[in-house]
PDB file of C-alpha atoms in Angstrom:
ATOM      1  CA  ARG A   1       8.927 -22.340   2.119  1.00 36.00           C
ATOM      2  CA  ARG A   2       8.611 -25.225  -0.235  1.00 39.00           C
ATOM      3  CA  SER A   3      11.714 -27.337  -0.759  1.00 40.00           C
ATOM      4  CA  SER A   4      11.587 -26.610  -4.502  1.00 42.00           C
ATOM      5  CA  ASP A   5      11.925 -22.901  -3.684  1.00 41.00           C
ATOM      6  CA  LEU A   6      14.899 -23.636  -1.459  1.00 41.00           C
ATOM      7  CA  ASN A   7      16.565 -25.650  -4.186  1.00 44.00           C
ATOM      8  CA  ASN A   8      15.719 -23.115  -6.871  1.00 48.00           C
ATOM      9  CA  GLY A   9      17.740 -20.180  -5.562  1.00 50.00           C
ATOM     10  CA  SER A  10      16.562 -17.761  -8.221  1.00 49.00           C
ATOM     11  CA  PRO A  11      16.456 -14.147  -7.091  1.00 49.00           C
ATOM     12  CA  THR A  12      12.743 -13.988  -7.893  1.00 49.00           C
ATOM     13  CA  ASN A  13      11.926 -16.921  -5.609  1.00 53.00           C
ATOM     14  CA  LEU A  14      14.101 -15.587  -2.814  1.00 46.00           C
ATOM     15  CA  LEU A  15      12.656 -12.084  -3.035  1.00 51.00           C
ATOM     16  CA  ARG A  16       9.014 -13.092  -3.476  1.00 52.00           C
ATOM     17  CA  GLU A  17       8.737 -13.880   0.249  1.00 52.00           C
ATOM     18  CA  ARG A  18      10.241 -10.586   1.404  1.00 52.00           C
ATOM     19  CA  VAL A  19       8.955  -7.983  -1.038  1.00 60.00           C
ATOM     20  CA  PRO A  20       5.461  -6.518  -1.200  1.00 65.00           C
ATOM     21  CA  SER A  21       3.511  -8.033  -4.070  1.00 72.00           C
ATOM     22  CA  PHE A  22       2.923  -4.694  -5.821  1.00 69.00           C
ATOM     23  CA  LEU A  23       6.698  -4.263  -6.227  1.00 69.00           C
ATOM     24  CA  MET A  24       7.124  -7.797  -7.481  1.00 68.00           C
ATOM     25  CA  ASP A  25       4.311  -7.208 -10.002  1.00 74.00           C
ATOM     26  CA  VAL A  26       6.049  -4.079 -11.294  1.00 72.00           C
ATOM     27  CA  PHE A  27       9.380  -5.859 -11.673  1.00 68.00           C
ATOM     28  CA  GLU A  28       7.855  -8.959 -13.239  1.00 72.00           C
ATOM     29  CA  GLU A  29       6.050  -6.749 -15.742  1.00 75.00           C
ATOM     30  CA  ALA A  30       9.245  -4.862 -16.526  1.00 71.00           C
ATOM     31  CA  PHE A  31      11.629  -7.827 -16.624  1.00 68.00           C
ATOM     32  CA  GLY A  32       9.413 -10.817 -17.347  1.00 69.00           C
ATOM     33  CA  LYS A  33       8.478 -13.781 -15.209  1.00 65.00           C
ATOM     34  CA  THR A  34      11.658 -15.744 -15.854  1.00 66.00           C
ATOM     35  CA  GLY A  35      13.458 -14.162 -12.959  1.00 66.00           C
ATOM     36  CA  LEU A  36      15.724 -11.250 -12.331  1.00 66.00           C
ATOM     37  CA  LYS A  37      19.226 -11.348 -13.720  1.00 73.00           C
ATOM     38  CA  GLN A  38      22.113  -9.699 -11.869  1.00 78.00           C
ATOM     39  CA  HIS A  39      21.643  -6.313 -13.557  1.00 78.00           C
ATOM     40  CA  GLU A  40      17.898  -6.357 -12.943  1.00 72.00           C
ATOM     41  CA  LEU A  41      18.445  -7.438  -9.357  1.00 76.00           C
ATOM     42  CA  SER A  42      20.781  -4.457  -8.897  1.00 82.00           C
ATOM     43  CA  ILE A  43      18.065  -2.133 -10.200  1.00 80.00           C
ATOM     44  CA  PHE A  44      15.575  -3.792  -7.878  1.00 76.00           C
ATOM     45  CA  ALA A  45      17.871  -3.370  -4.853  1.00 80.00           C
ATOM     46  CA  ALA A  46      18.511   0.284  -5.728  1.00 84.00           C
ATOM     47  CA  THR A  47      14.766   0.849  -6.043  1.00 80.00           C
ATOM     48  CA  LEU A  48      14.138  -0.690  -2.618  1.00 78.00           C
ATOM     49  CA  GLU A  49      16.928   1.407  -1.124  1.00 83.00           C
ATOM     50  CA  HIS A  50      15.401   4.538  -2.648  1.00 81.00           C
ATOM     51  CA  ILE A  51      11.937   3.669  -1.300  1.00 81.00           C
ATOM     52  CA  ILE A  52      13.350   3.058   2.199  1.00 79.00           C
ATOM     53  CA  HIS A  53      15.304   6.331   2.080  1.00 82.00           C
ATOM     54  CA  ASP A  54      12.220   8.277   0.963  1.00 85.00           C
ATOM     55  CA  GLU A  55      10.122   6.724   3.737  1.00 86.00           C
ATOM     56  CA  ALA A  56      12.724   7.622   6.361  1.00 87.00           C
ATOM     57  CA  THR A  57      12.952  11.189   5.024  1.00 91.00           C
ATOM     58  CA  ALA A  58       9.162  11.616   5.028  1.00 91.00           C
ATOM     59  CA  ARG A  59       8.983  10.270   8.583  1.00 92.00           C
ATOM     60  CA  LEU A  60      11.743  12.646   9.672  1.00 95.00           C
ATOM     61  CA  HIS A  61       9.916  15.607   8.088  1.00 95.00           C
ATOM     62  CA  ASP A  62       6.879  14.606  10.193  1.00 94.00           C
ATOM     63  CA  VAL A  63       9.126  14.519  13.287  1.00 95.00           C
ATOM     64  CA  TYR A  64      10.429  18.014  12.547  1.00 95.00           C
ATOM     65  CA  GLU A  65       6.869  19.255  12.048  1.00 93.00           C
ATOM     66  CA  ALA A  66       5.744  17.657  15.329  1.00 93.00           C
ATOM     67  CA  LEU A  67       8.678  19.332  17.090  1.00 93.00           C
ATOM     68  CA  GLY A  68       7.879  22.687  15.500  1.00 92.00           C
ATOM     69  CA  SER A  69      11.278  22.778  13.796  1.00 94.00           C
ATOM     70  CA  SER A  70      12.167  23.717  10.266  1.00 94.00           C
ATOM     71  CA  SER A  71      14.227  21.349   8.166  1.00 94.00           C
ATOM     72  CA  ASP A  72      16.380  24.406   7.380  1.00 95.00           C
ATOM     73  CA  SER A  73      17.391  24.827  11.017  1.00 92.00           C
ATOM     74  CA  GLN A  74      20.262  23.252  12.927  1.00 94.00           C
ATOM     75  CA  LEU A  75      19.240  21.033  15.848  1.00 95.00           C
ATOM     76  CA  SER A  76      21.255  20.979  19.056  1.00 93.00           C
ATOM     77  CA  LEU A  77      22.313  17.562  20.353  1.00 92.00           C
ATOM     78  CA  PRO A  78      19.451  17.463  22.909  1.00 93.00           C
ATOM     79  CA  GLN A  79      17.036  18.344  20.079  1.00 95.00           C
ATOM     80  CA  VAL A  80      18.566  15.613  17.888  1.00 95.00           C
ATOM     81  CA  ASP A  81      18.067  13.128  20.724  1.00 96.00           C
ATOM     82  CA  LEU A  82      14.440  14.222  21.078  1.00 96.00           C
ATOM     83  CA  ALA A  83      13.996  13.882  17.306  1.00 96.00           C
ATOM     84  CA  ALA A  84      15.559  10.397  17.434  1.00 97.00           C
ATOM     85  CA  ASP A  85      13.186   9.443  20.256  1.00 97.00           C
ATOM     86  CA  ALA A  86      10.192  10.740  18.287  1.00 96.00           C
ATOM     87  CA  TYR A  87      11.392   9.016  15.121  1.00 96.00           C
ATOM     88  CA  THR A  88      11.732   5.711  16.963  1.00 95.00           C
ATOM     89  CA  MET A  89       8.351   6.186  18.638  1.00 94.00           C
ATOM     90  CA  SER A  90       6.878   6.506  15.147  1.00 93.00           C
ATOM     91  CA  LEU A  91       8.592   3.249  14.129  1.00 91.00           C
ATOM     92  CA  ILE A  92       7.142   1.468  17.157  1.00 90.00           C
ATOM     93  CA  MET A  93       3.672   3.016  17.235  1.00 88.00           C
ATOM     94  CA  GLY A  94       3.155   4.190  13.660  1.00 86.00           C
ATOM     95  CA  GLN A  95       3.907   7.397  11.819  1.00 80.00           C
ATOM     96  CA  ASP A  96       0.389   8.731  12.385  1.00 83.00           C
ATOM     97  CA  ARG A  97       1.244   8.950  16.107  1.00 84.00           C
ATOM     98  CA  LEU A  98       3.346  12.027  15.301  1.00 85.00           C
ATOM     99  CA  LYS A  99       0.278  13.841  14.004  1.00 85.00           C
ATOM    100  CA  THR A 100      -2.072  13.132  16.899  1.00 84.00           C
ATOM    101  CA  PRO A 101      -2.746  16.008  19.307  1.00 82.00           C
ATOM    102  CA  GLY A 102      -0.343  16.521  22.178  1.00 85.00           C
ATOM    103  CA  SER A 103       3.295  17.341  22.627  1.00 89.00           C
ATOM    104  CA  ILE A 104       6.044  14.933  21.676  1.00 92.00           C
ATOM    105  CA  GLN A 105       7.275  14.982  25.279  1.00 92.00           C
ATOM    106  CA  HIS A 106       3.827  13.877  26.496  1.00 93.00           C
ATOM    107  CA  LYS A 107       3.651  11.104  23.891  1.00 93.00           C
ATOM    108  CA  LEU A 108       7.144   9.921  24.801  1.00 95.00           C
ATOM    109  CA  ALA A 109       6.228   9.908  28.497  1.00 94.00           C
ATOM    110  CA  ARG A 110       3.244   7.687  27.694  1.00 92.00           C
ATOM    111  CA  LEU A 111       5.470   5.428  25.596  1.00 93.00           C
ATOM    112  CA  ALA A 112       7.931   5.132  28.497  1.00 94.00           C
ATOM    113  CA  LYS A 113       5.102   3.869  30.720  1.00 94.00           C
ATOM    114  CA  ALA A 114       3.823   1.388  28.127  1.00 91.00           C
ATOM    115  CA  TYR A 115       7.167   0.147  26.789  1.00 88.00           C
ATOM    116  CA  PRO A 116       9.363  -1.362  29.518  1.00 85.00           C
ATOM    117  CA  GLY A 117      12.496  -1.296  27.358  1.00 88.00           C
ATOM    118  CA  TRP A 118      12.217   2.384  26.446  1.00 93.00           C
ATOM    119  CA  LYS A 119      15.098   3.568  28.659  1.00 94.00           C
ATOM    120  CA  ASP A 120      17.408   0.965  27.098  1.00 93.00           C
ATOM    121  CA  THR A 121      16.147   1.987  23.677  1.00 94.00           C
ATOM    122  CA  GLN A 122      17.008   5.619  24.417  1.00 96.00           C
ATOM    123  CA  LEU A 123      20.525   4.637  25.495  1.00 96.00           C
ATOM    124  CA  TRP A 124      20.892   2.698  22.260  1.00 95.00           C
ATOM    125  CA  LEU A 125      19.606   5.695  20.268  1.00 96.00           C
ATOM    126  CA  ARG A 126      22.238   7.936  21.889  1.00 96.00           C
ATOM    127  CA  GLU A 127      24.941   5.454  20.886  1.00 95.00           C
ATOM    128  CA  VAL A 128      23.683   5.381  17.298  1.00 95.00           C
ATOM    129  CA  ARG A 129      23.707   9.184  17.219  1.00 95.00           C
ATOM    130  CA  LYS A 130      27.261   9.269  18.593  1.00 93.00           C
ATOM    131  CA  THR A 131      28.490   6.871  15.908  1.00 93.00           C
ATOM    132  CA  VAL A 132      26.804   8.759  13.062  1.00 92.00           C
ATOM    133  CA  ALA A 133      26.944  12.428  14.057  1.00 87.00           C
ATOM    134  CA  PRO A 134      30.160  14.326  13.436  1.00 81.00           C
ATOM    135  CA  ALA A 135      32.423  14.783  16.447  1.00 76.00           C
ATOM    136  CA  ASN A 136      32.267  18.571  16.084  1.00 78.00           C
ATOM    137  CA  ALA A 137      28.466  18.730  16.412  1.00 76.00           C
ATOM    138  CA  ASP A 138      28.521  21.467  19.059  1.00 77.00           C
ATOM    139  CA  ASP A 139      26.943  23.892  16.576  1.00 83.00           C
ATOM    140  CA  GLY A 140      24.119  21.467  15.947  1.00 90.00           C
ATOM    141  CA  LEU A 141      23.189  19.129  13.140  1.00 94.00           C
ATOM    142  CA  SER A 142      21.657  19.918   9.773  1.00 94.00           C
ATOM    143  CA  PHE A 143      18.595  18.081   8.492  1.00 96.00           C
ATOM    144  CA  LYS A 144      20.863  15.939   6.290  1.00 95.00           C
ATOM    145  CA  GLN A 145      22.970  14.921   9.298  1.00 95.00           C
ATOM    146  CA  VAL A 146      19.869  14.092  11.352  1.00 95.00           C
ATOM    147  CA  GLU A 147      18.570  12.183   8.343  1.00 95.00           C
ATOM    148  CA  ASP A 148      21.760  10.079   8.417  1.00 94.00           C
ATOM    149  CA  VAL A 149      21.087   9.320  12.097  1.00 95.00           C
ATOM    150  CA  ALA A 150      17.463   8.393  11.313  1.00 95.00           C
ATOM    151  CA  GLU A 151      18.509   6.073   8.489  1.00 92.00           C
ATOM    152  CA  GLN A 152      20.948   4.279  10.787  1.00 93.00           C
ATOM    153  CA  ILE A 153      18.210   3.935  13.404  1.00 94.00           C
ATOM    154  CA  SER A 154      15.923   2.401  10.772  1.00 90.00           C
ATOM    155  CA  GLN A 155      18.611   0.014   9.555  1.00 88.00           C
ATOM    156  CA  ARG A 156      19.727  -1.124  13.008  1.00 89.00           C
ATOM    157  CA  PHE A 157      16.455  -1.090  14.940  1.00 87.00           C
ATOM    158  CA  GLY A 158      15.361  -4.595  13.951  1.00 83.00           C
ATOM    159  CA  SER A 159      18.588  -6.106  15.271  1.00 83.00           C
ATOM    160  CA  PHE A 160      18.326  -4.079  18.463  1.00 84.00           C
ATOM    161  CA  GLN A 161      14.739  -5.181  19.040  1.00 79.00           C
ATOM    162  CA  ASP A 162      15.648  -8.797  18.309  1.00 77.00           C
ATOM    163  CA  THR A 163      18.300  -8.684  21.031  1.00 73.00           C
ATOM    164  CA  GLU A 164      15.823  -6.996  23.385  1.00 68.00           C
ATOM    165  CA  CYS A 165      13.187  -9.667  22.650  1.00 76.00           C
ATOM    166  CA  ARG A 166      15.638 -12.505  23.277  1.00 76.00           C
ATOM    167  CA  GLN A 167      16.631 -10.981  26.618  1.00 70.00           C
ATOM    168  CA  LEU A 168      12.972 -10.633  27.615  1.00 71.00           C
ATOM    169  CA  LYS A 169      12.290 -14.212  26.549  1.00 78.00           C
ATOM    170  CA  ASN A 170      15.185 -15.490  28.673  1.00 76.00           C
ATOM    171  CA  THR A 171      14.003 -13.453  31.665  1.00 73.00           C
ATOM    172  CA  LEU A 172      10.471 -14.830  31.314  1.00 78.00           C
ATOM    173  CA  LEU A 173      11.718 -18.388  30.943  1.00 81.00           C
ATOM    174  CA  GLN A 174      13.876 -18.047  34.051  1.00 79.00           C
ATOM    175  CA  ALA A 175      10.943 -16.644  36.011  1.00 78.00           C
ATOM    176  CA  GLU A 176       8.712 -19.460  34.766  1.00 74.00           C
ATOM    177  CA  ASP A 177      11.266 -22.089  35.806  1.00 68.00           C
ATOM    178  CA  ARG A 178      11.548 -20.659  39.342  1.00 67.00           C
ATOM    179  CA  ASP A 179       7.822 -20.316  39.875  1.00 59.00           C
ATOM    180  CA  SER A 180       6.870 -23.760  38.621  1.00 58.00           C
ATOM    181  CA  GLY A 181       9.312 -25.706  40.734  1.00 53.00           C
ATOM    182  CA  ARG A 182      10.569 -27.443  37.612  1.00 54.00           C
ATOM    183  CA  GLU A 183      14.020 -27.303  36.133  1.00 53.00           C
ATOM    184  CA  ILE A 184      14.144 -27.522  32.382  1.00 53.00           C
ATOM    185  CA  GLY A 185      16.961 -29.317  30.663  1.00 53.00           C
ATOM    186  CA  ARG A 186      18.422 -31.061  33.721  1.00 50.00           C
ATOM    187  CA  ALA A 187      18.115 -34.746  34.343  1.00 50.00           C
ATOM    188  CA  HIS A 188      17.138 -35.812  37.847  1.00 48.00           C
ATOM    189  CA  VAL A 189      18.639 -38.952  39.275  1.00 44.00           C
TER     190      VAL A 189
END
C-alpha cells in the first residue's frame, strides 16, 4: 500500500484493497467517490454479510444434493459431520468439486491422500460442530442448524488454515536446519 493510503484512513481506501472491484463500483456509484460515511459503511458491511451468507447457503444446498439429502430432512450427527467434511472440501477444492461424478466418500478419501492435514481438519470440524450444534442434537439437525455450522466453518477456516500453515512452515524449517548442518539464529564462537 502507498503511504498516502495508510495515512488517509478513509473507509473507501481501506476497503478498496479487500473488496472485489464490481462491489466497489456499485457502492461508489450509489454513494459517490468521496468515500463511505458511517451509515453507508454499515450498509456496505451488511451487503457483504448477506453475500457471504447466500454463498454459504448455496454451497450447503450443493452439499445436500451431493449427499442425496433433502434440505427438509434432519441430518444425524454422523451425516452432519459428513456434510461438514464435504462443505470444507468444496472450500479447499472449489464448489464445482461437489458436482463432479463420484460419491462424496470417494472424493473425501482422495482429498485425505492429497491433503496431509485433512485428519486434523476433520478434528477441527467436529469441534466447530460441537460448539455450534445444540446439545440435544440426538434427533438430528435441521438445514438451518447445519447452515449455522457451515457459516462458522466459513468464518473460522482461514484462521485454522493460517495456524496449520505456520505449523507446517516451522516443521519444514526445522527439517531444513537439521539436514543442512547449519543452525540458524545462533552465533558460533
